[in-house]
PDB file of C-alpha atoms in Angstrom:
ATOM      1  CA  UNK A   1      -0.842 -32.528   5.849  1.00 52.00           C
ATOM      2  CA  UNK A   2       1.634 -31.686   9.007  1.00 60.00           C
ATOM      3  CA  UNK A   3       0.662 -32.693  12.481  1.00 62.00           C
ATOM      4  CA  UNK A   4       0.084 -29.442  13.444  1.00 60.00           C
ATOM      5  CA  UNK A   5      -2.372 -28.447  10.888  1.00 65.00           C
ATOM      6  CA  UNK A   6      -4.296 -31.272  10.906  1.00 67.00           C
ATOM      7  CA  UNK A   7      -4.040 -30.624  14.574  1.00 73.00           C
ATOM      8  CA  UNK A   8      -5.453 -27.363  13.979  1.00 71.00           C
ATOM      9  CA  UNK A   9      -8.066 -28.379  11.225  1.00 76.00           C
ATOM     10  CA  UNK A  10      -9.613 -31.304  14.000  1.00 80.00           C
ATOM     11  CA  UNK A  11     -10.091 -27.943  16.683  1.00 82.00           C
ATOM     12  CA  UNK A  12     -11.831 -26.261  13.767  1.00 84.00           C
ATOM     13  CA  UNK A  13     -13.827 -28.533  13.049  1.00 88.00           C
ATOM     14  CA  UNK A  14     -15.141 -29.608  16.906  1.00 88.00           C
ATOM     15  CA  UNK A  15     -15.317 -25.938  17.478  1.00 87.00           C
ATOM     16  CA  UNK A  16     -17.716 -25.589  14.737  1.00 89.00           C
ATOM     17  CA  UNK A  17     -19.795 -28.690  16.026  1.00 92.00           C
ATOM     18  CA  UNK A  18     -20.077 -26.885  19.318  1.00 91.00           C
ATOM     19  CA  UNK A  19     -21.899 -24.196  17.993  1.00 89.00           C
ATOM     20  CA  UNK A  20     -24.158 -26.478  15.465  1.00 88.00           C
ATOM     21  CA  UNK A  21     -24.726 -28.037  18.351  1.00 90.00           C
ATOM     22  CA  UNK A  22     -25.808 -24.904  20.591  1.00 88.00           C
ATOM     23  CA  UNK A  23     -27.638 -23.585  17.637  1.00 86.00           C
ATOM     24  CA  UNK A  24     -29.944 -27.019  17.610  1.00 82.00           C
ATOM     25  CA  UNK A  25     -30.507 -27.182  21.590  1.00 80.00           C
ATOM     26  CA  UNK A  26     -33.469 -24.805  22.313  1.00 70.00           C
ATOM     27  CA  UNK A  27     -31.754 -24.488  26.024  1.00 82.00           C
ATOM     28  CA  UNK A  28     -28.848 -23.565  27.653  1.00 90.00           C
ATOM     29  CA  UNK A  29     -26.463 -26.342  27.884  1.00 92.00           C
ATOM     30  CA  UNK A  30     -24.369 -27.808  30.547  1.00 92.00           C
ATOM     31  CA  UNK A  31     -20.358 -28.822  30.597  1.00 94.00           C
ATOM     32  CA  UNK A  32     -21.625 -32.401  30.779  1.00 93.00           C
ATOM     33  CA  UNK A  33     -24.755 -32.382  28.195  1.00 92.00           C
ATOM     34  CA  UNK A  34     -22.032 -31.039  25.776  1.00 93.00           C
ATOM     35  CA  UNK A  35     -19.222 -33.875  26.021  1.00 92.00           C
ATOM     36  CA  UNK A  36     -22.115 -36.076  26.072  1.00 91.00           C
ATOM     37  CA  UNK A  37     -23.525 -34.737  23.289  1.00 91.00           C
ATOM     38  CA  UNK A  38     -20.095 -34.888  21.024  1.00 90.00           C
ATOM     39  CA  UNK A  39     -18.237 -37.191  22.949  1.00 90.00           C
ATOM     40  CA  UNK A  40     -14.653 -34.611  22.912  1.00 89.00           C
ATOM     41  CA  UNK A  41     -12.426 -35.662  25.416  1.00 88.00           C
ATOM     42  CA  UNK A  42     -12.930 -33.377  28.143  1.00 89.00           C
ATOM     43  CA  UNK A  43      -9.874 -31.487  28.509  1.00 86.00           C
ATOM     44  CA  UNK A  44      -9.822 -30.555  24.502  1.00 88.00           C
ATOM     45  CA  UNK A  45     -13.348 -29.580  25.486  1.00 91.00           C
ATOM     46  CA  UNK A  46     -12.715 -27.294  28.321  1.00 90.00           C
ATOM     47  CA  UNK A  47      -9.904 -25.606  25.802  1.00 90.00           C
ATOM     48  CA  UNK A  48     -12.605 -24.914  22.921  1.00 92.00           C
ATOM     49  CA  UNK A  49     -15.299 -24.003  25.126  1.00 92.00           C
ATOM     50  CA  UNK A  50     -12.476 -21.534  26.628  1.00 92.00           C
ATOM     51  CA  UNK A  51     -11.906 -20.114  23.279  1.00 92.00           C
ATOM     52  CA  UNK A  52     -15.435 -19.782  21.650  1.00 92.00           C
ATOM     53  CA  UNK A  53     -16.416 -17.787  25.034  1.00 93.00           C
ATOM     54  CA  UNK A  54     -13.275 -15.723  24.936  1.00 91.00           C
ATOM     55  CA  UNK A  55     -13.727 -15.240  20.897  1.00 90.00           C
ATOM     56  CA  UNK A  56     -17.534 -13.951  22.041  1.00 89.00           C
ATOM     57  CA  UNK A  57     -19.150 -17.314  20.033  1.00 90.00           C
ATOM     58  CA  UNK A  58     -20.045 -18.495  22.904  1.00 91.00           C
ATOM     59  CA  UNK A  59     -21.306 -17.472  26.039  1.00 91.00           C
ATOM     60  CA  UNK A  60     -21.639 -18.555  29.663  1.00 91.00           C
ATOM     61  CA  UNK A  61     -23.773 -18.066  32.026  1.00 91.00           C
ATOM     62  CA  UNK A  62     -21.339 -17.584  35.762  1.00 88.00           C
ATOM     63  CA  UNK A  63     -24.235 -18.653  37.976  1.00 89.00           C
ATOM     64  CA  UNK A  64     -25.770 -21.662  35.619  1.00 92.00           C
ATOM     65  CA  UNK A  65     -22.772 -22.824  34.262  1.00 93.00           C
ATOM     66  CA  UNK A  66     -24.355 -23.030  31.122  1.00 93.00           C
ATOM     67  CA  UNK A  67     -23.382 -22.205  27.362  1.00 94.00           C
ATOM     68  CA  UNK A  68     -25.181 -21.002  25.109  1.00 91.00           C
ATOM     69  CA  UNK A  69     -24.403 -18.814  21.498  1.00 89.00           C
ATOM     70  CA  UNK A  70     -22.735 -15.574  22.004  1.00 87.00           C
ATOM     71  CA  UNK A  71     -22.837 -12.151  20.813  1.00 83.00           C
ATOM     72  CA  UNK A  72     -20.482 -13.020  17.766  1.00 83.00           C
ATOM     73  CA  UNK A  73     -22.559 -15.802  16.460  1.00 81.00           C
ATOM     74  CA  UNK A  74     -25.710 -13.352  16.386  1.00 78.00           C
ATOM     75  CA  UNK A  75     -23.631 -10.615  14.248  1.00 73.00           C
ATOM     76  CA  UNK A  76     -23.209 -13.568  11.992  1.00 75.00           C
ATOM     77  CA  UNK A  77     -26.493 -14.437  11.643  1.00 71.00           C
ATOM     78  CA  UNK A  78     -27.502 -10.719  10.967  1.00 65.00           C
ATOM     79  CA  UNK A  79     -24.677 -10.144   8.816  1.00 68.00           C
ATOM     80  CA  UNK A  80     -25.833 -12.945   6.733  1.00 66.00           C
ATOM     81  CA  UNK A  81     -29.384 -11.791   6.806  1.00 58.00           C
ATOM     82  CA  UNK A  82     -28.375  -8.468   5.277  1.00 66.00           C
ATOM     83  CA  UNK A  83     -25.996  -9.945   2.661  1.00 63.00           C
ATOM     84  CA  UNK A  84     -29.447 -12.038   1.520  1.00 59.00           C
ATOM     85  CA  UNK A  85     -31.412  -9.164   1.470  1.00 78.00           C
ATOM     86  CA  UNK A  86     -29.160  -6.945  -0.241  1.00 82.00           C
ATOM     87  CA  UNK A  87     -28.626  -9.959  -3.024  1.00 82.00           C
ATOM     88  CA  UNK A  88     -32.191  -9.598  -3.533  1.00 83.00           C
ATOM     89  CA  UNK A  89     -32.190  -6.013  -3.641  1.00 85.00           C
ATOM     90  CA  UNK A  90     -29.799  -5.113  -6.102  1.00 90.00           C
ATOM     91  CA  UNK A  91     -30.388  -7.950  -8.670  1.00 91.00           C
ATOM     92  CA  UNK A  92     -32.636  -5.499 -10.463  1.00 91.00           C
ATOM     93  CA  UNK A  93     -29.798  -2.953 -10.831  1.00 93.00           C
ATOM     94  CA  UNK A  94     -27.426  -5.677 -11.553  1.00 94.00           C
ATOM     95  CA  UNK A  95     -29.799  -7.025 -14.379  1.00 95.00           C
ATOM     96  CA  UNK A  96     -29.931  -3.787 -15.968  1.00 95.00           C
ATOM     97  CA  UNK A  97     -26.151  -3.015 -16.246  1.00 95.00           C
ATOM     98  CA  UNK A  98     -25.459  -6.742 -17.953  1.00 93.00           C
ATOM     99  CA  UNK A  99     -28.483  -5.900 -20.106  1.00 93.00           C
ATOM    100  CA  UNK A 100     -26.718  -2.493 -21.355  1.00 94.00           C
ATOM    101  CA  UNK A 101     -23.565  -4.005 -21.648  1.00 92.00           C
ATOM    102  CA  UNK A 102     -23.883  -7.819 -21.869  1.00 89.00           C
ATOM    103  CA  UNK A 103     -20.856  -8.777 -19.270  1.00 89.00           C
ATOM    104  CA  UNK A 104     -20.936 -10.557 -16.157  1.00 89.00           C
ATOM    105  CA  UNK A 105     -22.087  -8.512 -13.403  1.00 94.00           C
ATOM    106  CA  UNK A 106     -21.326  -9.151  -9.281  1.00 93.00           C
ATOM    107  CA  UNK A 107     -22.059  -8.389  -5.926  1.00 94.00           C
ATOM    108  CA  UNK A 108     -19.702  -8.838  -2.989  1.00 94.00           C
ATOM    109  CA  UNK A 109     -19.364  -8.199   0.699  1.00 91.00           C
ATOM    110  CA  UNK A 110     -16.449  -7.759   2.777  1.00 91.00           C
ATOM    111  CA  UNK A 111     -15.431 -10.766   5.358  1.00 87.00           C
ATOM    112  CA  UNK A 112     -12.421  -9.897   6.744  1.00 87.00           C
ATOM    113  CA  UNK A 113      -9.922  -9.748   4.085  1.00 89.00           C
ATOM    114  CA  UNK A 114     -11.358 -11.441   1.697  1.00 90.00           C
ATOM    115  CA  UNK A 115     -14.586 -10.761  -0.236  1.00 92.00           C
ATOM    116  CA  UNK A 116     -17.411 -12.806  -0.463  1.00 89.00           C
ATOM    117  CA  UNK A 117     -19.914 -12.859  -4.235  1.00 90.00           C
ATOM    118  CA  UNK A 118     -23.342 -12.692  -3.050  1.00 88.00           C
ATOM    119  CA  UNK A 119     -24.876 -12.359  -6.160  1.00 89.00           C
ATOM    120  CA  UNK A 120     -24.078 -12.302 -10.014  1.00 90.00           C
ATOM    121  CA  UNK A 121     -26.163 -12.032 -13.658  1.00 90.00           C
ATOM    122  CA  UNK A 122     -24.407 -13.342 -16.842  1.00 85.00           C
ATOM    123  CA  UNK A 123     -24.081 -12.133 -19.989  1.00 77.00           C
ATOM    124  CA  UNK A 124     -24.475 -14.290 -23.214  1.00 73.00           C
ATOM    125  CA  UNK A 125     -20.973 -14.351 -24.227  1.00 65.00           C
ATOM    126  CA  UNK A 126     -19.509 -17.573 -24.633  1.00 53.00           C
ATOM    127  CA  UNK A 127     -16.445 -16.454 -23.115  1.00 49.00           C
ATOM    128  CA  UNK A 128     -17.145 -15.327 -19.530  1.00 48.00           C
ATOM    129  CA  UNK A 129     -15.752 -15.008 -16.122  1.00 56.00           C
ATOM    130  CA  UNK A 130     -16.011 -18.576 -13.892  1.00 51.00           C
ATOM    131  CA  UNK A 131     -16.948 -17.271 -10.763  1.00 63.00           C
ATOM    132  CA  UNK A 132     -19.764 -18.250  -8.184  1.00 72.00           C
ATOM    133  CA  UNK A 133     -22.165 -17.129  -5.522  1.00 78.00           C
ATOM    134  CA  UNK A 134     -20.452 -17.899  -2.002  1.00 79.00           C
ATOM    135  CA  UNK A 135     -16.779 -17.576  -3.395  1.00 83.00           C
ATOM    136  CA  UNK A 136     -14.496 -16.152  -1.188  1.00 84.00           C
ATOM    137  CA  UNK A 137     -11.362 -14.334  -2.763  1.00 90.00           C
ATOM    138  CA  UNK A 138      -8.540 -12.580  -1.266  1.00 92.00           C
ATOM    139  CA  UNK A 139      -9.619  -8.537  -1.250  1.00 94.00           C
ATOM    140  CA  UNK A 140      -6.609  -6.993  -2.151  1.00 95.00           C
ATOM    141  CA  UNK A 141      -6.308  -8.945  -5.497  1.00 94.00           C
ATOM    142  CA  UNK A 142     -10.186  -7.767  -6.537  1.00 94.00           C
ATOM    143  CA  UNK A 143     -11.616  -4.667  -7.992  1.00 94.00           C
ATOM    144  CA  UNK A 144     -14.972  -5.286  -5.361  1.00 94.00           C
ATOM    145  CA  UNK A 145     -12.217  -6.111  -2.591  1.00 95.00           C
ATOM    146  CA  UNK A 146     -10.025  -2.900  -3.228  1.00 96.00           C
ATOM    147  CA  UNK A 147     -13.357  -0.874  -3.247  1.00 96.00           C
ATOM    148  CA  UNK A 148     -14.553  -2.833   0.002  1.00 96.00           C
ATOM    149  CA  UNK A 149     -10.941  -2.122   1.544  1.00 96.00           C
ATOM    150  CA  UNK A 150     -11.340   1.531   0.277  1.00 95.00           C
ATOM    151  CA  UNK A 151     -13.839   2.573   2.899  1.00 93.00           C
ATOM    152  CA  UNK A 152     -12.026   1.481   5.731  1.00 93.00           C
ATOM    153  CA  UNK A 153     -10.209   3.953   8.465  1.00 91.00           C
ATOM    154  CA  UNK A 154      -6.279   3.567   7.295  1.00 89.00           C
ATOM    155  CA  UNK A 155      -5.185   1.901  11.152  1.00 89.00           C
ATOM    156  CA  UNK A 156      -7.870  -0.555  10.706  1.00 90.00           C
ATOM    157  CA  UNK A 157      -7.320  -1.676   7.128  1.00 90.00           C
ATOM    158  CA  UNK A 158      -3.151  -2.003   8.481  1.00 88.00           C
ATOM    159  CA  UNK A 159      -4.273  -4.475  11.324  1.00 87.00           C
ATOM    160  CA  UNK A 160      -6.507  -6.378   8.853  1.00 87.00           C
ATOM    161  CA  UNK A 161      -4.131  -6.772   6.208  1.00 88.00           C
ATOM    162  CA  UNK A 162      -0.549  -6.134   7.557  1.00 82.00           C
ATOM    163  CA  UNK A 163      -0.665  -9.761   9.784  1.00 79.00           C
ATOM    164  CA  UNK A 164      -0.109 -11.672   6.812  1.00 85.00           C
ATOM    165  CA  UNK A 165       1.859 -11.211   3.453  1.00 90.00           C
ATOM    166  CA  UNK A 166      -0.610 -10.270   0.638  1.00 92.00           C
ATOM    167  CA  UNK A 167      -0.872 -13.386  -1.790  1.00 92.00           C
ATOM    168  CA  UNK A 168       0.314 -12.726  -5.396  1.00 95.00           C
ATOM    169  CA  UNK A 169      -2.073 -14.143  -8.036  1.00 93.00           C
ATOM    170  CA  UNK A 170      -0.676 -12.777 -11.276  1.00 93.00           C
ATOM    171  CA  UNK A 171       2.387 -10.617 -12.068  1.00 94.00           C
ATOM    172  CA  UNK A 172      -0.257  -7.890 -11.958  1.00 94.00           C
ATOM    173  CA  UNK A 173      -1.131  -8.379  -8.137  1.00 94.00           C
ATOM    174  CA  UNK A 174      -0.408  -5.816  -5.562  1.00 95.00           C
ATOM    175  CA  UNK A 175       1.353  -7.539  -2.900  1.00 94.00           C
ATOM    176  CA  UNK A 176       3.500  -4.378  -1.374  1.00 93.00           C
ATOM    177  CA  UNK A 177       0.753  -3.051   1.451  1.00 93.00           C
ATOM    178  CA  UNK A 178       2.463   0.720   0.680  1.00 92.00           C
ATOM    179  CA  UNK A 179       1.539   0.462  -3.022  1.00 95.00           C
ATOM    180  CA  UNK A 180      -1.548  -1.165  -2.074  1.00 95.00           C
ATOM    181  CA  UNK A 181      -2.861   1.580   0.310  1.00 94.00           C
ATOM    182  CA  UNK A 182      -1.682   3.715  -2.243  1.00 95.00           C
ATOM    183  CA  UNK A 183      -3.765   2.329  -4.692  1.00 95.00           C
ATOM    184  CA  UNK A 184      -6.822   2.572  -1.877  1.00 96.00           C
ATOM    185  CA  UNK A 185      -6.729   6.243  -1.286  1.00 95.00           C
ATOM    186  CA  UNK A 186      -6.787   6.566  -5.491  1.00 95.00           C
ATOM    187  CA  UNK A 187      -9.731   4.594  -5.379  1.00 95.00           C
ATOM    188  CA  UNK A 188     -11.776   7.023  -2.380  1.00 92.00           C
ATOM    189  CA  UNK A 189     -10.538   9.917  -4.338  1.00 93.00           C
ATOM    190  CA  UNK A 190     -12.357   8.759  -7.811  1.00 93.00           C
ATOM    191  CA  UNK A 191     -15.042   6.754  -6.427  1.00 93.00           C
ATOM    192  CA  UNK A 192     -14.260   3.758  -8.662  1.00 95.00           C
ATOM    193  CA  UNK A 193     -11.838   0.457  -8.562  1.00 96.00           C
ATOM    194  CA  UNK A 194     -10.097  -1.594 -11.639  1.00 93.00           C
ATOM    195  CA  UNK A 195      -8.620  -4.899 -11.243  1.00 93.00           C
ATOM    196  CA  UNK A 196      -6.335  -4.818 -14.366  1.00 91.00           C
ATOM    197  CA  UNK A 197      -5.672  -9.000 -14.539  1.00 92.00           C
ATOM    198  CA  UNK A 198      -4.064  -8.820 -10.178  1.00 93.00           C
ATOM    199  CA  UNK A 199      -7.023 -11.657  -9.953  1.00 92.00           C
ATOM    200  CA  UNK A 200      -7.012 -14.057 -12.941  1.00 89.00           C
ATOM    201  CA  UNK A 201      -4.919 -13.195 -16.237  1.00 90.00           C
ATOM    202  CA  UNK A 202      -7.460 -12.294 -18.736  1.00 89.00           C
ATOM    203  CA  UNK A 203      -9.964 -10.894 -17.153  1.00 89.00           C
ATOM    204  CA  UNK A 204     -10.033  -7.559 -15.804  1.00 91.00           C
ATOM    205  CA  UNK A 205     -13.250  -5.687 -14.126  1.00 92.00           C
ATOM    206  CA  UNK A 206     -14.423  -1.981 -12.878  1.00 95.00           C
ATOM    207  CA  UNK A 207     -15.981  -2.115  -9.408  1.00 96.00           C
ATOM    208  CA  UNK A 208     -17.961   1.018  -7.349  1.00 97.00           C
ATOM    209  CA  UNK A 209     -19.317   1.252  -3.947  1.00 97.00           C
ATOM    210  CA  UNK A 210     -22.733   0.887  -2.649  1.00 95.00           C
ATOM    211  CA  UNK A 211     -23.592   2.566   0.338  1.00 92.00           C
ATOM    212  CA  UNK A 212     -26.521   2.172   3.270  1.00 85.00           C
ATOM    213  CA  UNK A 213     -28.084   4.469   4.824  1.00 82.00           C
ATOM    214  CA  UNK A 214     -24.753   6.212   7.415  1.00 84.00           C
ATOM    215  CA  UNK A 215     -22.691   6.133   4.347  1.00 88.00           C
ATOM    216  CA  UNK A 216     -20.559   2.727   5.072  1.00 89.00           C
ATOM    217  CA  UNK A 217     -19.862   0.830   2.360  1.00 93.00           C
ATOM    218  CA  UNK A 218     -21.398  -2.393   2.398  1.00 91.00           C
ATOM    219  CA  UNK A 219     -20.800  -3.939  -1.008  1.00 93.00           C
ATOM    220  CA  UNK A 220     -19.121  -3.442  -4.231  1.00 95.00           C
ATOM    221  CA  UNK A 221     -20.791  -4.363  -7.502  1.00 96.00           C
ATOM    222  CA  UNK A 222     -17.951  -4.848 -10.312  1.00 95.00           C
ATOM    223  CA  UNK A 223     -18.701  -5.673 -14.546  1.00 93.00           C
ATOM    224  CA  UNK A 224     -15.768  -8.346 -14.959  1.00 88.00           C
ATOM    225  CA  UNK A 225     -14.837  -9.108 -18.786  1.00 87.00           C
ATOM    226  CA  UNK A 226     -11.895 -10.786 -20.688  1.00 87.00           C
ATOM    227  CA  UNK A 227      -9.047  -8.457 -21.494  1.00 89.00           C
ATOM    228  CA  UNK A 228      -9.910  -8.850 -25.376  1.00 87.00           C
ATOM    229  CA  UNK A 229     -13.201  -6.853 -24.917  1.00 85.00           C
ATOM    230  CA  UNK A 230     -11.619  -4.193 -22.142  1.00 87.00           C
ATOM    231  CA  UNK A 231     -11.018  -1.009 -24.409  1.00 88.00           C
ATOM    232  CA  UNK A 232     -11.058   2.115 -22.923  1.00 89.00           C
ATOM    233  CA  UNK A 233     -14.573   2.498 -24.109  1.00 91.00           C
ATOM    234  CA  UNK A 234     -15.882  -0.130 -22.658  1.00 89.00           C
ATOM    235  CA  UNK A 235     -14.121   0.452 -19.263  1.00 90.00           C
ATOM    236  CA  UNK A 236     -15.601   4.091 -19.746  1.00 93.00           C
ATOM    237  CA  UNK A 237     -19.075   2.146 -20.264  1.00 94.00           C
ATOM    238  CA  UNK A 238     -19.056  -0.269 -17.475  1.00 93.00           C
ATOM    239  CA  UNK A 239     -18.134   2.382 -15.190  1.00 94.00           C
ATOM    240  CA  UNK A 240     -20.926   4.587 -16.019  1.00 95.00           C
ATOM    241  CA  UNK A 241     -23.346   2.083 -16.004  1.00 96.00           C
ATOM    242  CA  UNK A 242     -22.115   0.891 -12.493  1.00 97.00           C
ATOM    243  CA  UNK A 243     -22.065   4.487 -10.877  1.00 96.00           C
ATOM    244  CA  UNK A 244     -25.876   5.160 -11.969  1.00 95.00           C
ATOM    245  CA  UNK A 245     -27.103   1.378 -10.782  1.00 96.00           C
ATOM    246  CA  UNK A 246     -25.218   1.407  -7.551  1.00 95.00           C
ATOM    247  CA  UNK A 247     -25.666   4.841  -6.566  1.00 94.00           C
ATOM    248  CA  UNK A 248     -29.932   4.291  -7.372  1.00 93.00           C
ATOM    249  CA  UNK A 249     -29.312   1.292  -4.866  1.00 91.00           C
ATOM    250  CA  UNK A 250     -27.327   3.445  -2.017  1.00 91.00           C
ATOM    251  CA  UNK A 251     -30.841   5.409  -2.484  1.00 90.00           C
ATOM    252  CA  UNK A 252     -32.901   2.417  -1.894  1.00 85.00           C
ATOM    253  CA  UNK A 253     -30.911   1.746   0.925  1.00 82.00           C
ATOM    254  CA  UNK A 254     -31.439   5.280   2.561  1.00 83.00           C
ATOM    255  CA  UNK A 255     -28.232   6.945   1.439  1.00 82.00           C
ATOM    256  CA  UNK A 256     -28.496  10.395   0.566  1.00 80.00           C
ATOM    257  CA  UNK A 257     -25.459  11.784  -1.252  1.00 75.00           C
ATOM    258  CA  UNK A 258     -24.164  15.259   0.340  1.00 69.00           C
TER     259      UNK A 258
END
């Protein structure tokens, strides 16, 4: 590893320390009671505590002088609240599409630009798709991702994704952002992604939105199967399957279709 990222990987890490540690402390905490706490030299300190307040992780109190989590780390907290909930939510749908169709069947949230499996049901195929709960993959490469990255306004999907070239996985991947949004505005139009092998050669998947209660999207639940089961017929299947489960659990979630 250079110097310079391990460099960055040790101001990572502390930074996350500082907030376990201001998530542990019932009060408000002091300069001081911090660098005691942790022990950080206390110029690197002053720089981290600089960022998480400036980031909105952390806040600080002008007249105390004392830090304690910010606004950001609450929208994480809530965020992850929902992501549980919703897990829990749609399992039933999710159980009755790999019951109809016996495939591998998952549910993922947006995190940036990547998304994030919250929940999945297996099939009993022997041959299946190795994923797992809490997996992070890039979005563009990922029939959930592309319908995640779907329901975004056009300027802010450019600033999300444009910062950074898009990773190529496969020969399959879409890595130019043109044919990429492209792709996107295919995707709004009918209502459904397909990742044909851009993630892992092999396997290829049909993914549809599901909507709360204003209409975002807030996850995409995808039927992901090995290329030597994908006919048209089955594509045809999953996607019917996943339509009527995910738009009965936009319902549940107060969405009422125009």
């Amino acid at each position: 590893m250079a110097r310079g990222e391990a460099e960055a990987v040790k101001s990572a890490l502390r930074g996350l320390e500082i907030l376990d540690l201001l998530t542990r402390r019932e009060a408000p905490m002091t300069f001081t009671e911090i660098a005691d706490a942790l022990g950080y030299p206390r110029s690197s300190l002053h720089s981290l505590l600089r960022t998480l307040v400036r980031s909105g992780w952390s806040e600080l109190n002008p007249e105390t002088r004392r830090y304690t989590l910010g606004i950001r780390a609450w929208e994480a907290g809530n965020a992850y609240l929902r992501a549980v909930d919703l897990a829990d939510r749609a399992r039933w749908y999710m159980e009755r599409v790999r019951d109809a169709l016996d495939e591998t069947v998952q549910l993922a949230v947006r995190d940036g630009r990547y998304n994030v499996y919250v929940s999945k049901v297996d099939g009993s195929q022997m041959l299946v798709l190795a994923s797992a709960i809490g997996r992070r993959l890039e979005a563009h490469a990922t029939g959930v991702g592309k319908v995640l990255l779907a329901d975004l306004p056009a300027a802010e999907r450019r600033s999300l994704l444009g910062g950074q070239p898009l990773e190529r996985f496969t020969d399959s991947t879409i890595t130019d952002l043109d044919a990429l949004e492209a792709e996107l505005a295919l995707i709004g139009e009918r209502g459904h992604s397909v990742d044909n092998e851009e993630y892992t050669r092999g396997v290829r998947c049909v993914a549809v939105p599901v909507r709360d209660h204003t209409g975002r999207v807030v996850a995409g639940m995808s039927v992901s199967v090995p290329t030597i089961r994908f006919d048209a017929d089955r594509a045809e299947q999953a996607r019917s399957l996943l339509v009527a489960a995910a738009a009965e659990l936009s319902t549940a979630l107060g969405w009422r279709s125009p």
